Amino acid sequence: LRCDWSSDVCSSDLIRKLLSEQKLGFVATVSPDGTPNLSPKGTIIAWDENTLAFADIRSPQTIRNLKNNPSIEINVIDPFSRKGFRFKGDAEIISNGEKYDKIFSHYQKSGVKSSIKSIVLVDVKEVNEVLSPLYDLGFTEDEIKIDGKSTICLFDLLTHRSEEHTSELQSHLNL
């Protein structure tokens, strides 16, 4: 995937690890009237260094949009660490051929049982890291991932930080 490979933030290993561990991502496309369409996908994979793929299992609006406008953005986030990536690029829909057969086989071997109508390939043009604003406040990943669970409840975060950080967080959140 095209990124600043000199940065640990965008290493292909880190991206592949996230995509293999996270079973849900969100795909944004542009509807014919120009409005956004956001659709959850559970089959997003890094196919090669510059390409993501996902299976068209139940994606009629996404596929219609991509046939009209191939611009796409995929967002995959680890909900516990609150870190992830945004992938922007152009999509190609395939439903036969050697590449389709290889990717289809990959999905079958990985346990996908649903009927796959086509496969969407995304030529990734841009990768951006996504981080929770809590990192800006000095929280560490371990503090955000208390006991292996997401700390969506701010109370948990506040009780695990010093008074100084708690005040800073409360001020930031206008509490």
mmCIF file of C-alpha atoms in Angstrom:
data_model
loop_
_atom_site.group_PDB
_atom_site.id
_atom_site.type_symbol
_atom_site.label_atom_id
_atom_site.label_comp_id
_atom_site.label_asym_id
_atom_site.label_seq_id
_atom_site.Cartn_x
_atom_site.Cartn_y
_atom_site.Cartn_z
ATOM 1 C CA LEU A 1 0.000 0.000 0.000
ATOM 2 C CA ARG A 2 1.383 3.373 -0.974
ATOM 3 C CA CYS A 3 2.459 5.165 2.145
ATOM 4 C CA ASP A 4 5.534 6.688 3.728
ATOM 5 C CA TRP A 5 7.308 3.383 4.322
ATOM 6 C CA SER A 6 10.084 5.096 6.262
ATOM 7 C CA SER A 7 7.468 5.615 8.963
ATOM 8 C CA ASP A 8 6.569 2.808 11.374
ATOM 9 C CA VAL A 9 3.048 4.227 11.326
ATOM 10 C CA CYS A 10 2.326 2.958 7.809
ATOM 11 C CA SER A 11 4.318 -0.257 7.651
ATOM 12 C CA SER A 12 2.717 -2.832 5.403
ATOM 13 C CA ASP A 13 3.053 -5.403 8.205
ATOM 14 C CA LEU A 14 1.100 -3.165 10.586
ATOM 15 C CA ILE A 15 -1.624 -2.612 7.989
ATOM 16 C CA ARG A 16 -1.853 -6.328 7.147
ATOM 17 C CA LYS A 17 -2.050 -7.170 10.855
ATOM 18 C CA LEU A 18 -4.888 -4.697 11.418
ATOM 19 C CA LEU A 19 -6.821 -5.958 8.386
ATOM 20 C CA SER A 20 -6.409 -9.585 9.437
ATOM 21 C CA GLU A 21 -7.513 -8.908 13.016
ATOM 22 C CA GLN A 22 -10.404 -6.516 12.403
ATOM 23 C CA LYS A 23 -13.434 -8.198 10.932
ATOM 24 C CA LEU A 24 -15.353 -5.005 10.218
ATOM 25 C CA GLY A 25 -14.509 -1.979 8.133
ATOM 26 C CA PHE A 26 -16.559 0.751 6.500
ATOM 27 C CA VAL A 27 -16.593 1.550 2.805
ATOM 28 C CA ALA A 28 -17.613 5.012 1.596
ATOM 29 C CA THR A 29 -18.745 5.568 -1.981
ATOM 30 C CA VAL A 30 -20.447 8.436 -3.798
ATOM 31 C CA SER A 31 -24.092 8.032 -4.810
ATOM 32 C CA PRO A 32 -25.248 9.360 -8.212
ATOM 33 C CA ASP A 33 -26.801 12.400 -6.509
ATOM 34 C CA GLY A 34 -23.428 13.204 -4.893
ATOM 35 C CA THR A 35 -24.375 12.094 -1.385
ATOM 36 C CA PRO A 36 -22.149 9.699 0.542
ATOM 37 C CA ASN A 37 -22.969 6.040 0.983
ATOM 38 C CA LEU A 38 -21.385 4.206 3.907
ATOM 39 C CA SER A 39 -21.536 0.437 4.062
ATOM 40 C CA PRO A 40 -20.060 -2.050 6.554
ATOM 41 C CA LYS A 41 -17.863 -4.795 5.096
ATOM 42 C CA GLY A 42 -16.524 -7.884 6.822
ATOM 43 C CA THR A 43 -14.210 -9.191 4.089
ATOM 44 C CA ILE A 44 -11.613 -6.424 3.601
ATOM 45 C CA ILE A 45 -8.142 -7.830 2.888
ATOM 46 C CA ALA A 46 -4.772 -6.516 1.735
ATOM 47 C CA TRP A 47 -4.367 -8.395 -1.546
ATOM 48 C CA ASP A 48 -0.962 -7.023 -2.478
ATOM 49 C CA GLU A 49 1.276 -4.056 -1.707
ATOM 50 C CA ASN A 50 -1.057 -1.562 -3.442
ATOM 51 C CA THR A 51 -4.434 -3.301 -3.466
ATOM 52 C CA LEU A 52 -7.216 -3.961 -0.999
ATOM 53 C CA ALA A 53 -10.124 -6.240 -1.838
ATOM 54 C CA PHE A 54 -13.556 -7.024 -0.442
ATOM 55 C CA ALA A 55 -16.293 -9.410 -1.481
ATOM 56 C CA ASP A 56 -19.609 -8.217 -2.839
ATOM 57 C CA ILE A 57 -21.898 -10.320 -0.677
ATOM 58 C CA ARG A 58 -24.756 -7.925 -0.094
ATOM 59 C CA SER A 59 -23.604 -4.616 -1.554
ATOM 60 C CA PRO A 60 -26.023 -3.530 -4.305
ATOM 61 C CA GLN A 61 -25.775 0.215 -3.595
ATOM 62 C CA THR A 62 -21.992 0.122 -3.178
ATOM 63 C CA ILE A 63 -21.608 -1.704 -6.503
ATOM 64 C CA ARG A 64 -24.000 0.666 -8.309
ATOM 65 C CA ASN A 65 -22.107 3.651 -6.938
ATOM 66 C CA LEU A 66 -18.717 2.239 -7.940
ATOM 67 C CA LYS A 67 -19.910 1.541 -11.485
ATOM 68 C CA ASN A 68 -20.853 5.228 -11.714
ATOM 69 C CA ASN A 69 -17.835 6.620 -9.811
ATOM 70 C CA PRO A 70 -14.881 4.400 -8.813
ATOM 71 C CA SER A 71 -13.737 6.727 -5.988
ATOM 72 C CA ILE A 72 -13.732 4.884 -2.681
ATOM 73 C CA GLU A 73 -12.538 5.230 0.893
ATOM 74 C CA ILE A 74 -12.180 2.361 3.340
ATOM 75 C CA ASN A 75 -11.876 2.918 7.075
ATOM 76 C CA VAL A 76 -10.717 0.117 9.377
ATOM 77 C CA ILE A 77 -10.277 0.816 13.098
ATOM 78 C CA ASP A 78 -9.321 -1.341 16.069
ATOM 79 C CA PRO A 79 -12.102 -0.378 18.518
ATOM 80 C CA PHE A 80 -9.999 -1.274 21.556
ATOM 81 C CA SER A 81 -6.815 0.657 20.751
ATOM 82 C CA ARG A 82 -8.769 3.285 18.816
ATOM 83 C CA LYS A 83 -6.190 3.191 16.030
ATOM 84 C CA GLY A 84 -6.588 2.364 12.383
ATOM 85 C CA PHE A 85 -6.231 3.492 8.797
ATOM 86 C CA ARG A 86 -8.142 5.274 6.043
ATOM 87 C CA PHE A 87 -7.478 4.028 2.513
ATOM 88 C CA LYS A 88 -8.428 6.189 -0.476
ATOM 89 C CA GLY A 89 -8.339 4.963 -4.027
ATOM 90 C CA ASP A 90 -10.147 3.774 -7.108
ATOM 91 C CA ALA A 91 -12.211 0.600 -7.292
ATOM 92 C CA GLU A 92 -12.512 -2.046 -9.970
ATOM 93 C CA ILE A 93 -15.258 -4.663 -9.854
ATOM 94 C CA ILE A 94 -14.331 -8.143 -11.092
ATOM 95 C CA SER A 95 -16.533 -11.205 -11.401
ATOM 96 C CA ASN A 96 -14.369 -13.654 -13.338
ATOM 97 C CA GLY A 97 -10.815 -14.330 -14.427
ATOM 98 C CA GLU A 98 -7.631 -15.551 -12.791
ATOM 99 C CA LYS A 99 -7.404 -12.800 -10.156
ATOM 100 C CA TYR A 100 -11.084 -13.270 -9.245
ATOM 101 C CA ASP A 101 -10.548 -17.034 -8.886
ATOM 102 C CA LYS A 102 -7.500 -16.536 -6.607
ATOM 103 C CA ILE A 103 -9.264 -14.041 -4.338
ATOM 104 C CA PHE A 104 -12.473 -16.102 -4.319
ATOM 105 C CA SER A 105 -10.420 -19.147 -3.292
ATOM 106 C CA HIS A 106 -8.782 -17.115 -0.521
ATOM 107 C CA TYR A 107 -12.206 -16.202 0.863
ATOM 108 C CA GLN A 108 -13.385 -19.813 0.716
ATOM 109 C CA LYS A 109 -10.233 -21.036 2.511
ATOM 110 C CA SER A 110 -10.681 -18.354 5.178
ATOM 111 C CA GLY A 111 -14.215 -19.556 5.907
ATOM 112 C CA VAL A 112 -16.469 -17.180 3.975
ATOM 113 C CA LYS A 113 -19.640 -19.185 3.341
ATOM 114 C CA SER A 114 -21.825 -16.443 1.859
ATOM 115 C CA SER A 115 -22.437 -16.217 -1.863
ATOM 116 C CA ILE A 116 -19.936 -13.846 -3.489
ATOM 117 C CA LYS A 117 -21.375 -11.957 -6.466
ATOM 118 C CA SER A 118 -18.196 -10.087 -7.374
ATOM 119 C CA ILE A 119 -14.982 -8.816 -5.825
ATOM 120 C CA VAL A 120 -14.027 -5.177 -5.488
ATOM 121 C CA LEU A 121 -10.343 -4.361 -5.919
ATOM 122 C CA VAL A 122 -9.143 -1.026 -4.596
ATOM 123 C CA ASP A 123 -6.028 0.553 -6.061
ATOM 124 C CA VAL A 124 -4.932 2.452 -2.953
ATOM 125 C CA LYS A 125 -3.665 5.954 -3.733
ATOM 126 C CA GLU A 126 -3.435 7.292 -0.170
ATOM 127 C CA VAL A 127 -3.185 5.825 3.338
ATOM 128 C CA ASN A 128 -3.738 7.879 6.474
ATOM 129 C CA GLU A 129 -3.454 6.787 10.072
ATOM 130 C CA VAL A 130 -6.505 7.304 12.281
ATOM 131 C CA LEU A 131 -5.944 7.949 16.001
ATOM 132 C CA SER A 132 -8.292 8.784 18.835
ATOM 133 C CA PRO A 133 -7.928 12.334 20.230
ATOM 134 C CA LEU A 134 -7.120 10.649 23.544
ATOM 135 C CA TYR A 135 -3.586 10.057 22.224
ATOM 136 C CA ASP A 136 -3.250 13.843 21.801
ATOM 137 C CA LEU A 137 -3.972 14.170 25.518
ATOM 138 C CA GLY A 138 -1.084 11.883 26.435
ATOM 139 C CA PHE A 139 -2.987 8.661 26.977
ATOM 140 C CA THR A 140 -1.095 5.520 26.040
ATOM 141 C CA GLU A 141 -2.506 2.573 24.157
ATOM 142 C CA ASP A 142 -2.333 0.514 27.363
ATOM 143 C CA GLU A 143 -4.400 3.124 29.203
ATOM 144 C CA ILE A 144 -6.946 3.211 26.407
ATOM 145 C CA LYS A 145 -7.078 -0.611 26.316
ATOM 146 C CA ILE A 146 -7.683 -1.282 30.018
ATOM 147 C CA ASP A 147 -8.061 -5.003 30.704
ATOM 148 C CA GLY A 148 -8.241 -5.756 26.992
ATOM 149 C CA LYS A 149 -11.538 -3.909 26.639
ATOM 150 C CA SER A 150 -12.404 -0.700 24.906
ATOM 151 C CA THR A 151 -12.601 2.188 27.323
ATOM 152 C CA ILE A 152 -15.509 3.819 25.599
ATOM 153 C CA CYS A 153 -16.686 4.830 29.048
ATOM 154 C CA LEU A 154 -14.758 8.001 29.864
ATOM 155 C CA PHE A 155 -15.197 7.311 33.573
ATOM 156 C CA ASP A 156 -12.829 4.359 33.281
ATOM 157 C CA LEU A 157 -10.209 6.548 31.642
ATOM 158 C CA LEU A 158 -10.631 9.282 34.199
ATOM 159 C CA THR A 159 -10.196 6.903 37.125
ATOM 160 C CA HIS A 160 -6.941 5.538 35.696
ATOM 161 C CA ARG A 161 -5.206 8.882 35.218
ATOM 162 C CA SER A 162 -3.682 11.515 37.455
ATOM 163 C CA GLU A 163 -5.694 14.561 38.518
ATOM 164 C CA GLU A 164 -3.765 16.690 36.030
ATOM 165 C CA HIS A 165 -4.670 14.451 33.085
ATOM 166 C CA THR A 166 -8.232 14.103 34.348
ATOM 167 C CA SER A 167 -8.651 17.904 34.435
ATOM 168 C CA GLU A 168 -7.123 18.196 30.978
ATOM 169 C CA LEU A 169 -9.486 15.546 29.599
ATOM 170 C CA GLN A 170 -12.525 17.085 31.300
ATOM 171 C CA SER A 171 -11.578 20.506 29.912
ATOM 172 C CA HIS A 172 -11.037 19.080 26.434
ATOM 173 C CA LEU A 173 -14.421 17.364 26.532
ATOM 174 C CA ASN A 174 -16.154 20.378 28.130
ATOM 175 C CA LEU A 175 -17.277 18.288 31.129
#
